[in-house]
Coordinates of C-alpha atoms and ligand atoms in Angstrom, one line a residue:
M1059 CA 36.1 -60.5 75.1
T1060 CA 34.4 -57.2 75.6
F1061 CA 36.4 -54.2 76.5
K1062 CA 37.4 -54.2 80.1
R1063 CA 39.3 -51.7 82.1
T1064 CA 41.9 -53.8 83.6
Q1065 CA 45.6 -54.0 84.1
S1066 CA 47.8 -51.3 85.5
A1067 CA 50.2 -48.5 84.7
L1068 CA 50.3 -48.2 80.9
F1069 CA 47.2 -50.3 80.6
V1070 CA 45.3 -47.7 82.6
I1071 CA 46.5 -45.3 80.0
A1072 CA 45.2 -47.6 77.4
A1073 CA 41.9 -47.7 79.2
L1074 CA 41.9 -43.9 79.3
G1075 CA 42.2 -43.7 75.6
L1076 CA 45.7 -44.8 74.7
A1077 CA 47.5 -48.1 74.3
A1078 CA 51.0 -49.3 75.0
C1079 CA 53.6 -51.1 72.9
G1080 CA 57.0 -51.2 71.2
D1081 CA 58.7 -50.5 67.9
K1082 CA 61.8 -48.7 66.5
Q1083 CA 61.8 -45.9 64.1
E1084 CA 64.4 -43.7 62.6
A1085 CA 64.4 -39.9 62.5
S1086 CA 61.7 -37.8 64.1
S1087 CA 60.2 -35.0 62.2
Q1088 CA 61.3 -32.5 64.8
S1089 CA 64.6 -30.8 64.5
E1090 CA 67.1 -31.2 67.3
P1091 CA 69.1 -28.2 68.0
Q1092 CA 71.6 -30.0 70.3
A1093 CA 72.6 -33.6 69.8
L1094 CA 70.9 -35.8 72.4
T1095 CA 73.0 -38.3 74.2
K1096 CA 72.5 -41.7 75.8
K1097 CA 72.5 -40.1 79.2
D1098 CA 69.8 -37.7 78.2
A1099 CA 67.7 -40.7 77.1
Q1100 CA 68.2 -42.5 80.4
Q1101 CA 67.4 -39.4 82.4
F1102 CA 64.3 -38.7 80.3
V1103 CA 63.1 -42.3 80.8
E1104 CA 63.6 -42.1 84.6
K1105 CA 61.8 -38.9 85.0
A1106 CA 58.9 -39.8 82.7
Q1107 CA 58.3 -43.1 84.5
Q1108 CA 58.3 -41.4 87.9
D1109 CA 56.0 -38.7 86.7
L1110 CA 53.6 -41.2 85.0
A1111 CA 53.6 -43.4 88.1
E1112 CA 52.6 -40.5 90.3
M1113 CA 49.8 -39.4 88.0
L1114 CA 48.4 -42.9 87.4
V1115 CA 47.4 -43.5 91.0
P1116 CA 45.0 -40.5 91.5
A1117 CA 43.7 -41.1 87.9
A1118 CA 42.8 -44.7 88.7
Q1119 CA 41.3 -43.6 92.0
A1120 CA 39.1 -41.0 90.2
E1121 CA 38.1 -43.6 87.6
W1122 CA 37.2 -46.1 90.3
A1123 CA 35.1 -43.6 92.2
Y1124 CA 33.3 -42.7 89.0
Q1125 CA 32.6 -46.3 87.9
T1126 CA 31.4 -47.4 91.3
Y1127 CA 29.4 -44.3 92.0
I1128 CA 28.3 -42.4 89.0
N1129 CA 27.4 -38.8 89.6
Q1130 CA 28.2 -35.4 88.3
D1131 CA 31.2 -34.9 90.5
T1132 CA 32.9 -38.2 90.0
A1133 CA 32.3 -37.8 86.2
A1134 CA 34.0 -34.5 86.3
L1135 CA 36.9 -35.9 88.3
S1136 CA 37.4 -38.8 86.0
A1137 CA 37.3 -36.6 82.9
Y1138 CA 39.8 -34.2 84.6
F1139 CA 42.4 -36.9 85.2
N1140 CA 41.7 -38.6 82.0
E1141 CA 42.6 -35.4 80.2
K1142 CA 45.7 -35.0 82.4
V1143 CA 47.0 -38.5 81.7
T1144 CA 46.3 -38.3 78.0
S1145 CA 48.1 -35.0 77.5
K1146 CA 51.1 -36.1 79.6
A1147 CA 51.4 -39.4 77.8
T1148 CA 51.1 -37.6 74.5
S1149 CA 54.0 -35.2 75.3
Y1150 CA 56.1 -38.1 76.6
A1151 CA 55.4 -40.0 73.4
K1152 CA 56.6 -37.2 71.3
E1153 CA 59.6 -36.6 73.5
A1154 CA 60.5 -40.3 73.4
A1155 CA 60.4 -40.2 69.6
K1156 CA 63.2 -37.5 69.7
F1157 CA 65.6 -40.3 70.8
N1158 CA 64.8 -42.5 67.8
S1159 CA 68.2 -42.0 66.2
V1160 CA 70.2 -41.7 69.5
E1161 CA 72.3 -44.7 70.3
V1162 CA 71.2 -46.2 73.6
D1163 CA 71.4 -49.5 75.5
A1164 CA 68.7 -52.1 74.7
D1165 CA 66.7 -51.6 77.9
T1166 CA 66.4 -47.8 77.4
R1167 CA 65.5 -48.4 73.8
R1168 CA 62.7 -50.7 74.8
K1169 CA 61.3 -48.2 77.3
L1170 CA 61.5 -45.4 74.8
N1171 CA 59.7 -47.5 72.2
L1172 CA 57.0 -48.4 74.6
M1173 CA 56.5 -44.7 75.5
S1174 CA 56.4 -43.5 71.9
N1175 CA 54.0 -46.2 70.9
I1176 CA 51.6 -45.6 73.7
L1177 CA 49.1 -43.6 71.6
V1178 CA 46.2 -45.2 69.8
M1179 CA 45.2 -41.8 68.3
P1180 CA 48.3 -39.6 68.3
A1181 CA 47.3 -36.0 68.2
P1182 CA 49.0 -33.6 65.7
G1183 CA 51.1 -30.9 67.2
D1184 CA 48.9 -28.1 65.7
P1185 CA 46.6 -27.2 68.7
E1186 CA 43.6 -26.6 66.4
K1187 CA 43.9 -30.0 64.8
S1188 CA 44.6 -31.6 68.1
A1189 CA 41.5 -30.1 69.6
R1190 CA 39.4 -31.1 66.6
L1191 CA 40.7 -34.7 67.0
A1192 CA 39.6 -34.8 70.6
Q1193 CA 36.2 -33.3 69.7
I1194 CA 35.6 -35.9 67.0
G1195 CA 36.6 -38.7 69.4
S1196 CA 34.0 -37.6 72.0
E1197 CA 31.3 -37.0 69.3
L1198 CA 31.8 -40.5 67.9
G1199 CA 31.6 -42.0 71.4
G1200 CA 28.5 -39.9 72.2
M1201 CA 26.8 -41.0 69.0
Y1202 CA 27.4 -44.7 69.8
G1203 CA 26.4 -44.3 73.4
A1204 CA 23.2 -42.5 72.7
G1205 CA 22.3 -44.8 69.8
K1206 CA 18.9 -46.4 69.7
Y1207 CA 16.4 -47.6 67.1
C1208 CA 12.8 -46.3 67.1
R1209 CA 10.2 -48.4 65.5
T1210 CA 7.6 -45.6 66.0
E1211 CA 7.8 -42.2 67.6
D1212 CA 7.2 -43.7 71.1
E1213 CA 8.6 -47.2 70.7
C1214 CA 12.4 -47.2 70.9
F1215 CA 14.9 -49.9 71.6
S1216 CA 18.3 -49.5 73.3
L1217 CA 21.3 -51.6 72.3
P1218 CA 21.0 -53.9 75.3
E1219 CA 17.3 -54.5 74.4
M1220 CA 18.1 -55.2 70.8
S1221 CA 21.0 -57.4 71.7
N1222 CA 18.7 -59.4 73.9
I1223 CA 16.2 -59.8 71.1
M1224 CA 19.0 -60.9 68.8
A1225 CA 20.0 -63.5 71.3
T1226 CA 16.6 -65.0 72.2
E1227 CA 14.1 -64.3 69.4
R1228 CA 13.8 -66.6 66.4
D1229 CA 11.5 -64.7 64.1
P1230 CA 13.7 -63.8 61.1
K1231 CA 11.7 -60.6 60.3
L1232 CA 12.1 -59.3 63.8
L1233 CA 15.8 -60.1 63.8
L1234 CA 16.3 -58.3 60.5
E1235 CA 14.4 -55.3 61.8
M1236 CA 16.7 -55.1 64.9
W1237 CA 19.8 -55.7 62.8
E1238 CA 19.0 -53.0 60.3
G1239 CA 17.6 -50.7 63.0
W1240 CA 20.8 -50.7 65.0
R1241 CA 22.8 -49.9 61.9
Q1242 CA 20.9 -46.6 61.5
V1243 CA 23.1 -45.2 64.3
S1244 CA 26.3 -45.2 62.2
P1245 CA 25.9 -43.4 58.8
P1246 CA 26.3 -40.0 60.5
M1247 CA 29.7 -41.2 61.9
K1248 CA 31.2 -41.8 58.5
A1249 CA 32.5 -38.3 57.6
L1250 CA 33.8 -37.8 61.2
Y1251 CA 35.6 -41.1 61.0
A1252 CA 37.3 -40.1 57.8
E1253 CA 38.3 -36.8 59.2
Q1254 CA 39.6 -38.4 62.4
T1255 CA 41.7 -40.8 60.3
E1256 CA 43.3 -38.0 58.5
L1257 CA 44.2 -36.1 61.7
A1258 CA 45.5 -39.1 63.5
N1259 CA 47.6 -40.0 60.5
L1260 CA 49.2 -36.6 60.8
G1261 CA 49.9 -37.3 64.5
A1262 CA 51.4 -40.7 63.7
Q1263 CA 53.7 -39.1 61.1
E1264 CA 54.9 -36.6 63.7
L1265 CA 56.0 -39.7 65.7
G1266 CA 58.0 -40.9 62.7
K1267 CA 55.5 -43.4 61.4
K1268 CA 54.2 -43.8 57.9
D1269 CA 50.6 -43.7 59.1
L1270 CA 48.4 -44.8 61.9
S1271 CA 48.3 -48.3 60.5
E1272 CA 52.0 -48.7 61.0
Q1273 CA 51.6 -47.2 64.5
W1274 CA 49.1 -49.9 65.4
R1275 CA 50.7 -52.9 63.7
G1276 CA 54.2 -51.8 64.9
S1277 CA 53.4 -52.4 68.6
Y1278 CA 54.2 -56.1 68.5
D1279 CA 57.9 -56.5 68.8
M1280 CA 58.2 -57.3 65.1
E1281 CA 58.0 -55.5 61.7
A1282 CA 54.5 -54.2 61.0
D1283 CA 54.2 -56.2 57.8
A1284 CA 55.6 -59.4 59.3
F1285 CA 53.1 -59.1 62.1
G1286 CA 50.2 -59.0 59.6
Q1287 CA 51.6 -62.1 57.9
E1288 CA 51.9 -63.8 61.3
L1289 CA 48.2 -63.3 61.9
D1290 CA 47.3 -64.8 58.6
R1291 CA 49.4 -67.8 59.4
L1292 CA 47.6 -68.3 62.7
W1293 CA 44.2 -67.9 60.9
G1294 CA 45.3 -70.5 58.4
Q1295 CA 45.7 -73.0 61.2
V1296 CA 42.2 -72.5 62.6
K1297 CA 40.4 -72.1 59.3
P1298 CA 39.6 -75.8 58.5
F1299 CA 38.0 -76.2 61.9
Y1300 CA 36.1 -72.9 61.5
E1301 CA 34.8 -74.0 58.1
A1302 CA 33.5 -77.2 59.6
L1303 CA 31.7 -75.3 62.3
H1304 CA 30.3 -72.8 59.8
C1305 CA 29.1 -75.6 57.6
H1306 CA 27.2 -77.3 60.4
V1307 CA 25.7 -74.1 61.6
R1308 CA 24.6 -73.0 58.2
A1309 CA 22.9 -76.4 57.6
E1310 CA 21.0 -76.2 60.8
L1311 CA 20.0 -72.6 60.3
G1312 CA 18.8 -73.6 56.8
E1313 CA 16.7 -76.3 58.4
K1314 CA 15.3 -73.9 60.9
Y1315 CA 14.6 -70.9 58.7
G1316 CA 14.4 -72.4 55.2
E1317 CA 17.0 -72.5 52.5
D1318 CA 15.5 -69.4 50.8
I1319 CA 16.6 -67.4 53.8
V1320 CA 19.8 -69.4 54.4
P1321 CA 21.1 -70.6 50.9
Q1322 CA 23.4 -73.6 51.4
N1323 CA 26.2 -72.5 49.1
E1324 CA 26.5 -68.8 50.2
P1325 CA 27.7 -66.9 53.2
I1326 CA 25.4 -67.0 56.2
P1327 CA 23.1 -63.9 56.6
A1328 CA 24.5 -62.1 59.6
H1329 CA 21.3 -61.5 61.5
L1330 CA 20.6 -65.2 62.4
L1331 CA 23.5 -66.0 64.6
G1332 CA 22.2 -64.8 68.0
N1333 CA 24.4 -61.8 68.2
M1334 CA 24.2 -58.2 66.8
W1335 CA 27.5 -58.5 65.0
G1336 CA 27.5 -62.3 64.3
Q1337 CA 30.7 -62.3 66.3
S1338 CA 30.0 -65.2 68.6
W1339 CA 27.2 -67.7 68.1
G1340 CA 26.6 -69.4 71.5
N1341 CA 23.1 -68.1 71.6
V1342 CA 22.0 -70.3 68.7
Y1343 CA 23.2 -73.4 70.5
D1344 CA 19.7 -74.6 70.8
I1345 CA 19.3 -74.6 67.0
V1346 CA 22.5 -76.4 66.2
K1347 CA 23.0 -78.7 69.2
P1348 CA 23.4 -82.5 68.9
E1349 CA 20.1 -84.4 68.8
Q1350 CA 21.0 -86.9 71.5
K1351 CA 20.6 -85.6 75.0
M1352 CA 23.8 -84.5 76.7
D1353 CA 24.4 -84.8 80.4
V1354 CA 25.8 -81.3 81.0
I1355 CA 26.7 -80.0 84.5
D1356 CA 24.4 -77.1 85.6
I1357 CA 26.9 -75.0 87.5
T1358 CA 24.2 -72.4 88.4
K1359 CA 22.2 -75.1 90.1
A1360 CA 25.2 -76.6 91.8
L1361 CA 26.1 -73.1 93.2
E1362 CA 22.6 -72.7 94.6
E1363 CA 22.5 -76.2 96.1
H1364 CA 25.8 -75.5 97.9
N1365 CA 24.7 -72.0 99.1
Y1366 CA 27.2 -70.0 97.3
D1367 CA 26.8 -66.3 97.6
E1368 CA 28.8 -63.6 95.8
I1369 CA 31.7 -63.6 98.3
K1370 CA 31.9 -67.4 98.5
M1371 CA 32.1 -67.5 94.7
V1372 CA 35.1 -65.1 94.8
K1373 CA 36.7 -67.0 97.7
Q1374 CA 36.5 -70.2 95.6
A1375 CA 38.1 -68.5 92.7
E1376 CA 40.9 -67.2 95.0
S1377 CA 41.5 -70.7 96.2
F1378 CA 42.0 -71.8 92.6
F1379 CA 45.0 -69.5 92.5
S1380 CA 46.1 -70.4 96.0
S1381 CA 46.2 -74.1 94.8
L1382 CA 48.7 -73.1 92.1
G1383 CA 50.9 -71.5 94.8
F1384 CA 50.0 -67.8 94.4
D1385 CA 49.7 -65.8 97.6
P1386 CA 46.2 -65.0 98.9
L1387 CA 44.7 -61.7 97.9
P1388 CA 45.3 -58.8 100.3
E1389 CA 42.8 -57.9 103.0
T1390 CA 42.1 -54.6 101.1
F1391 CA 40.8 -56.6 98.1
W1392 CA 37.9 -57.8 100.2
E1393 CA 37.3 -54.4 101.8
R1394 CA 37.4 -52.3 98.6
S1395 CA 36.1 -54.5 95.8
M1396 CA 32.6 -54.0 94.4
F1397 CA 31.0 -57.5 94.3
K1398 CA 27.3 -56.6 94.0
Q1399 CA 25.3 -54.1 92.1
P1400 CA 24.8 -51.1 94.5
T1401 CA 21.2 -50.5 95.3
E1402 CA 21.1 -46.8 95.9
R1403 CA 23.5 -45.4 93.3
D1404 CA 24.5 -45.9 89.7
A1405 CA 27.6 -47.9 88.8
V1406 CA 29.2 -49.5 85.8
C1407 CA 28.4 -53.1 86.1
H1408 CA 30.7 -54.3 83.3
A1409 CA 33.2 -56.7 85.0
S1410 CA 36.8 -55.4 85.4
A1411 CA 39.9 -56.0 87.5
W1412 CA 42.1 -53.2 88.9
N1413 CA 45.4 -52.5 90.6
L1414 CA 44.9 -49.0 91.9
D1415 CA 48.3 -48.3 93.3
N1416 CA 50.1 -50.6 90.9
V1417 CA 51.5 -52.5 93.9
E1418 CA 48.9 -54.4 95.9
D1419 CA 45.7 -52.5 95.8
L1420 CA 43.9 -55.1 93.8
R1421 CA 40.1 -55.0 93.3
I1422 CA 37.4 -56.4 91.1
K1423 CA 34.3 -54.5 90.1
M1424 CA 31.4 -56.7 89.2
C1425 CA 27.7 -57.0 89.7
I1426 CA 27.9 -60.7 90.4
Q1427 CA 25.0 -62.9 89.5
K1428 CA 24.9 -66.3 91.2
N1429 CA 25.3 -68.3 88.1
G1430 CA 27.8 -70.4 86.2
E1431 CA 28.8 -67.7 83.7
D1432 CA 29.7 -65.3 86.5
F1433 CA 31.5 -68.0 88.4
S1434 CA 33.7 -68.4 85.3
T1435 CA 34.0 -64.6 84.9
I1436 CA 35.3 -64.2 88.5
H1437 CA 38.1 -66.7 87.7
H1438 CA 38.9 -64.6 84.6
E1439 CA 39.0 -61.3 86.4
L1440 CA 41.2 -62.7 89.2
G1441 CA 43.5 -63.8 86.4
H1442 CA 44.0 -60.1 85.6
N1443 CA 44.6 -59.3 89.3
Y1444 CA 47.3 -62.0 89.7
Y1445 CA 49.0 -60.9 86.5
Q1446 CA 49.0 -57.2 87.8
R1447 CA 50.5 -58.3 91.1
A1448 CA 53.1 -60.6 89.4
Y1449 CA 54.6 -57.7 87.4
N1450 CA 54.4 -55.0 90.1
K1451 CA 58.1 -55.0 90.7
Q1452 CA 58.9 -54.1 87.1
P1453 CA 59.6 -50.4 86.2
T1454 CA 56.5 -48.5 85.4
V1455 CA 56.6 -48.8 81.6
Y1456 CA 57.0 -52.6 81.9
Q1457 CA 54.0 -53.0 84.1
G1458 CA 51.7 -54.4 81.5
A1459 CA 51.0 -57.6 79.6
A1460 CA 53.7 -59.0 77.2
N1461 CA 51.5 -57.9 74.4
D1462 CA 47.9 -56.7 74.5
G1463 CA 46.6 -60.2 73.8
F1464 CA 48.2 -61.6 76.9
H1465 CA 46.1 -60.0 79.6
E1466 CA 42.8 -61.3 78.3
A1467 CA 44.3 -64.6 77.5
I1468 CA 45.5 -65.2 81.0
G1469 CA 42.0 -64.8 82.5
D1470 CA 40.5 -67.0 79.9
T1471 CA 43.2 -69.6 80.3
V1472 CA 42.3 -69.9 83.9
A1473 CA 38.6 -70.1 83.1
L1474 CA 39.4 -73.1 80.8
S1475 CA 40.3 -75.0 83.9
I1476 CA 36.8 -74.9 85.3
T1477 CA 36.2 -78.4 84.1
P1478 CA 33.9 -81.1 85.6
K1479 CA 37.0 -82.5 87.2
Y1480 CA 37.7 -79.2 89.0
L1481 CA 34.0 -78.8 90.0
K1482 CA 34.2 -82.3 91.6
E1483 CA 37.4 -81.6 93.4
I1484 CA 35.9 -78.5 95.0
G1485 CA 32.8 -80.5 95.9
L1486 CA 30.4 -78.6 93.7
V1487 CA 29.3 -81.7 91.9
D1488 CA 29.4 -85.4 92.8
T1489 CA 30.1 -87.1 89.5
I1490 CA 31.9 -86.2 86.3
P1491 CA 29.7 -86.9 83.2
D1492 CA 31.1 -89.5 80.9
A1493 CA 33.2 -88.3 77.9
S1494 CA 30.5 -89.0 75.4
N1495 CA 28.7 -85.9 76.8
D1496 CA 31.6 -83.6 76.0
I1497 CA 30.4 -82.8 72.5
G1498 CA 27.6 -80.5 73.8
M1499 CA 30.0 -78.6 76.0
L1500 CA 32.6 -78.4 73.2
L1501 CA 30.1 -77.2 70.7
K1502 CA 28.8 -74.5 73.0
L1503 CA 32.4 -73.3 73.6
A1504 CA 33.3 -73.4 69.9
L1505 CA 30.2 -71.3 69.1
D1506 CA 31.4 -68.7 71.6
K1507 CA 35.1 -68.8 71.0
I1508 CA 36.0 -70.2 67.6
A1509 CA 33.2 -68.5 65.8
F1510 CA 34.8 -65.3 67.2
V1511 CA 38.3 -65.9 65.8
P1512 CA 37.8 -64.5 62.2
F1513 CA 35.8 -61.6 63.5
G1514 CA 38.6 -60.8 66.0
L1515 CA 40.9 -60.7 63.0
M1516 CA 38.9 -58.8 60.4
V1517 CA 38.0 -55.7 62.4
D1518 CA 41.6 -54.4 62.4
Q1519 CA 42.3 -55.8 58.9
W1520 CA 39.6 -53.3 57.9
R1521 CA 41.0 -50.4 60.0
W1522 CA 44.6 -50.9 58.9
K1523 CA 43.5 -50.6 55.3
V1524 CA 41.5 -47.5 56.2
F1525 CA 44.4 -45.9 58.0
S1526 CA 46.8 -46.6 55.2
G1527 CA 44.5 -45.2 52.6
E1528 CA 44.1 -48.5 50.8
V1529 CA 40.4 -48.2 51.5
T1530 CA 38.9 -44.8 50.9
P1531 CA 35.8 -43.4 52.6
E1532 CA 33.6 -44.3 49.5
Q1533 CA 34.8 -47.9 50.0
Y1534 CA 34.3 -48.1 53.8
N1535 CA 31.2 -50.3 53.8
T1536 CA 32.0 -52.5 50.8
A1537 CA 35.5 -53.2 52.1
W1538 CA 34.0 -54.1 55.5
W1539 CA 31.6 -56.7 53.9
E1540 CA 34.3 -58.1 51.7
L1541 CA 36.3 -58.9 54.8
R1542 CA 33.3 -60.2 56.6
E1543 CA 32.7 -62.6 53.8
K1544 CA 36.3 -63.5 53.3
Y1545 CA 37.1 -64.3 56.9
Q1546 CA 33.7 -65.1 58.5
G1547 CA 31.7 -66.4 55.6
L1548 CA 28.9 -64.0 56.5
K1549 CA 26.9 -61.6 54.3
A1550 CA 24.6 -58.6 55.0
P1551 CA 21.1 -60.0 55.0
V1552 CA 19.9 -57.1 52.8
D1553 CA 21.5 -54.8 50.3
R1554 CA 23.1 -52.0 52.3
P1555 CA 22.1 -48.4 51.5
A1556 CA 24.7 -46.2 49.9
D1557 CA 25.3 -44.1 53.0
A1558 CA 25.7 -47.2 55.3
F1559 CA 28.7 -47.3 57.7
D1560 CA 28.3 -50.7 59.3
P1561 CA 31.8 -50.7 61.0
G1562 CA 30.6 -47.8 63.0
A1563 CA 27.8 -49.9 64.6
K1564 CA 30.5 -51.9 66.4
Y1565 CA 31.6 -50.2 69.7
H1566 CA 35.4 -50.6 69.1
V1567 CA 35.4 -48.6 65.9
P1568 CA 33.9 -45.3 67.1
A1569 CA 35.7 -45.9 70.5
N1570 CA 39.0 -46.5 68.7
T1571 CA 39.8 -49.6 70.7
P1572 CA 42.3 -51.8 68.9
Y1573 CA 40.8 -55.2 68.3
T1574 CA 43.6 -57.6 67.3
R1575 CA 44.2 -58.2 71.0
Y1576 CA 41.0 -60.3 71.1
F1577 CA 42.1 -62.4 68.2
L1578 CA 45.5 -63.0 69.9
A1579 CA 43.8 -63.7 73.2
H1580 CA 41.6 -66.4 71.6
I1581 CA 44.7 -68.1 70.1
L1582 CA 47.0 -67.7 73.1
Q1583 CA 44.6 -69.0 75.8
F1584 CA 44.4 -72.5 74.2
Q1585 CA 48.2 -72.5 73.7
F1586 CA 48.8 -71.5 77.4
H1587 CA 46.2 -74.1 78.6
R1588 CA 47.9 -76.9 76.6
S1589 CA 51.3 -76.0 77.9
L1590 CA 50.1 -75.7 81.5
C1591 CA 48.3 -79.1 81.3
E1592 CA 51.6 -80.7 80.0
I1593 CA 53.5 -79.1 82.9
A1594 CA 50.8 -80.3 85.4
G1595 CA 51.3 -83.8 84.0
D1596 CA 47.8 -84.2 82.9
K1597 CA 47.7 -87.0 80.4
G1598 CA 44.1 -86.8 79.4
P1599 CA 42.5 -84.8 76.6
I1600 CA 43.2 -81.1 77.2
H1601 CA 39.5 -80.1 77.1
R1602 CA 39.1 -82.2 80.3
C1603 CA 42.2 -80.9 82.0
S1604 CA 42.2 -78.6 84.9
I1605 CA 45.5 -77.3 86.3
Y1606 CA 43.8 -76.8 89.7
G1607 CA 46.3 -77.9 92.5
S1608 CA 49.4 -78.0 90.3
K1609 CA 52.2 -76.0 91.9
E1610 CA 54.4 -76.8 88.9
A1611 CA 51.9 -75.2 86.5
G1612 CA 51.5 -72.3 88.9
A1613 CA 55.2 -71.7 89.1
A1614 CA 55.6 -71.8 85.3
L1615 CA 52.7 -69.4 84.9
N1616 CA 54.1 -67.0 87.4
N1617 CA 57.5 -67.0 85.6
M1618 CA 55.8 -65.6 82.6
L1619 CA 53.5 -63.2 84.4
E1620 CA 56.2 -61.5 86.5
M1621 CA 58.1 -60.5 83.3
G1622 CA 55.3 -58.1 82.5
Q1623 CA 56.3 -56.2 79.4
S1624 CA 60.0 -56.1 80.2
K1625 CA 60.9 -58.4 77.3
P1626 CA 59.5 -59.0 73.8
W1627 CA 56.4 -61.1 74.0
Q1628 CA 58.1 -63.9 72.1
E1629 CA 60.4 -64.4 75.1
A1630 CA 57.5 -64.3 77.6
L1631 CA 55.7 -66.9 75.5
E1632 CA 58.8 -69.1 75.3
T1633 CA 59.2 -68.9 79.1
L1634 CA 55.8 -70.7 79.5
T1635 CA 55.5 -72.8 76.3
G1636 CA 59.1 -73.5 75.3
K1637 CA 58.5 -71.9 71.9
P1638 CA 58.7 -68.2 70.9
E1639 CA 55.9 -68.6 68.3
M1640 CA 52.2 -68.4 68.7
D1641 CA 50.6 -71.6 67.7
A1642 CA 46.9 -72.1 67.0
T1643 CA 47.2 -75.9 66.8
A1644 CA 46.2 -76.0 70.5
I1645 CA 42.7 -75.1 69.4
L1646 CA 42.6 -78.1 67.1
D1647 CA 43.9 -80.3 69.9
Y1648 CA 41.3 -78.9 72.3
F1649 CA 38.4 -79.4 70.0
E1650 CA 39.5 -82.7 68.4
P1651 CA 36.4 -84.7 69.4
L1652 CA 34.1 -81.9 68.2
K1653 CA 35.9 -81.7 64.8
A1654 CA 35.3 -85.5 64.3
W1655 CA 31.7 -85.0 65.2
L1656 CA 31.3 -82.0 62.9
D1657 CA 32.9 -83.9 60.0
E1658 CA 30.3 -86.7 60.5
Q1659 CA 27.4 -84.2 60.6
N1660 CA 28.8 -82.4 57.5
Q1661 CA 29.0 -85.6 55.4
G1662 CA 27.0 -85.0 52.2
R1663 CA 26.7 -81.3 52.9
Q1664 CA 28.3 -78.7 50.6
C1665 CA 30.7 -76.7 52.8
G1666 CA 32.4 -73.4 52.1
W1667 CA 31.1 -70.1 50.7
Ligands
ZN2347 ZN1 39.3 -59.6 80.9

């Protein structure tokens, strides 16, 4: 769920600081001396697509070179192309908006909308303001990147070090120190963030939007306000299950740390959940796990016993897709990918999937560790690659996911099929543990994925209110914690200082990466999985289902993938699931045995906050 540079075409633009999507708007703020025609619109779309397509390839190559071989020159090249693509996309977005009131065919309209909605932080036309916006963006990024906490003058902690302590240490004083320490990085961001919001709102208004909030919410093939309501509806479906999970976790944390630290009728203090942001809780599994011993497959051990190296792990993941009927990966994938951490140069190890020429130059970039987690991540990354290849025949602006939640969801959907049944079929394990052992696996997964859902929702709830002016800079931090409490049932472990800017301590806020995509991906992956299992004819419980080997499921998946962004996401969704609505009830189906178990554990406990 972390930010990954994936996808192609417009998604590369998104990775370079912009994002794609669609909406319709009346009247641009620019005056039009001559009436524009339908033909002008079509010509513009054709030319812009061709131009973008040509620019994206060298930009992706420069970025690949930089991320796999960090040095002064590759950094300069990557920055050079980044700037080129950004300014080109900005000018096309503005030009596309000029056709807002011109009558055109539906396909051209969709392409224009996608182009004009491409910007996450639209720059105002005034060159001084535009330069200031770019400067703030890089300052905020720099402040986050350089962030550290120093206990004394010579004892400092980086974010990865602190994250590691949050994950593994159990001394509440130390956890609180790290939690507060990291949040010292963000107060200086606050004034910059407010200024950035003002400037980007101007830019959004020049594109014909009310403000940046409308620009962000309007990228989902429906009215901005209706989309917000849709998210609330989905959250309502998950909430009872989340509350049961929250109740159990709070009770176990109370037992571990004492009820004076974890009061049983209040939100959970955010520093005790094994994660710097309390966003996923898998690291406290050992505290909240079932008492009875669970027979859980150790994939890491199985990989070792069967002599899997990095390449064999990737080959196995490829064969998963081959079993669904997808063509093998091209030879160049094996020649050009980065599978291992380079020994004599710096590289970005964060896993990602690429299509450099937007045709067949597929690659992954990973520093693969020979363990179960990375085995799953490889399946996930290849999910991106197969999606990229499936839509490569679409026009350039349609080469992207149906909406920004879909790309992440596809990778995760595939990873959900790494079940004991699959591991047995590929010969990694000899026996499938009995169903009574599933609770442990389901609880771990729920701590990672379901605990995340309300966080995935609240980050942009906060930003939308900030962008629209409903939340003023003085209210930044209190509004953040109101939403943290409302959705997640978490609270700050200590009173926050008056200058605190806790949203800035989360990467995606200073980096301006929209976050709703992660919420959507968490809902969609279970919905996709449930549908694919039905198509594959799997009659068992869906948490035990693997679509491995099902050509029918593969064909259904491919039908959706190859649409890319050419149609509203509702149509893509319907192609696979038979319904045009997102539906979070698949989460409830998937975790049904766990919900029953949690309800049992929670008997006599006071739940809620
Ligand atoms: Zn991904």
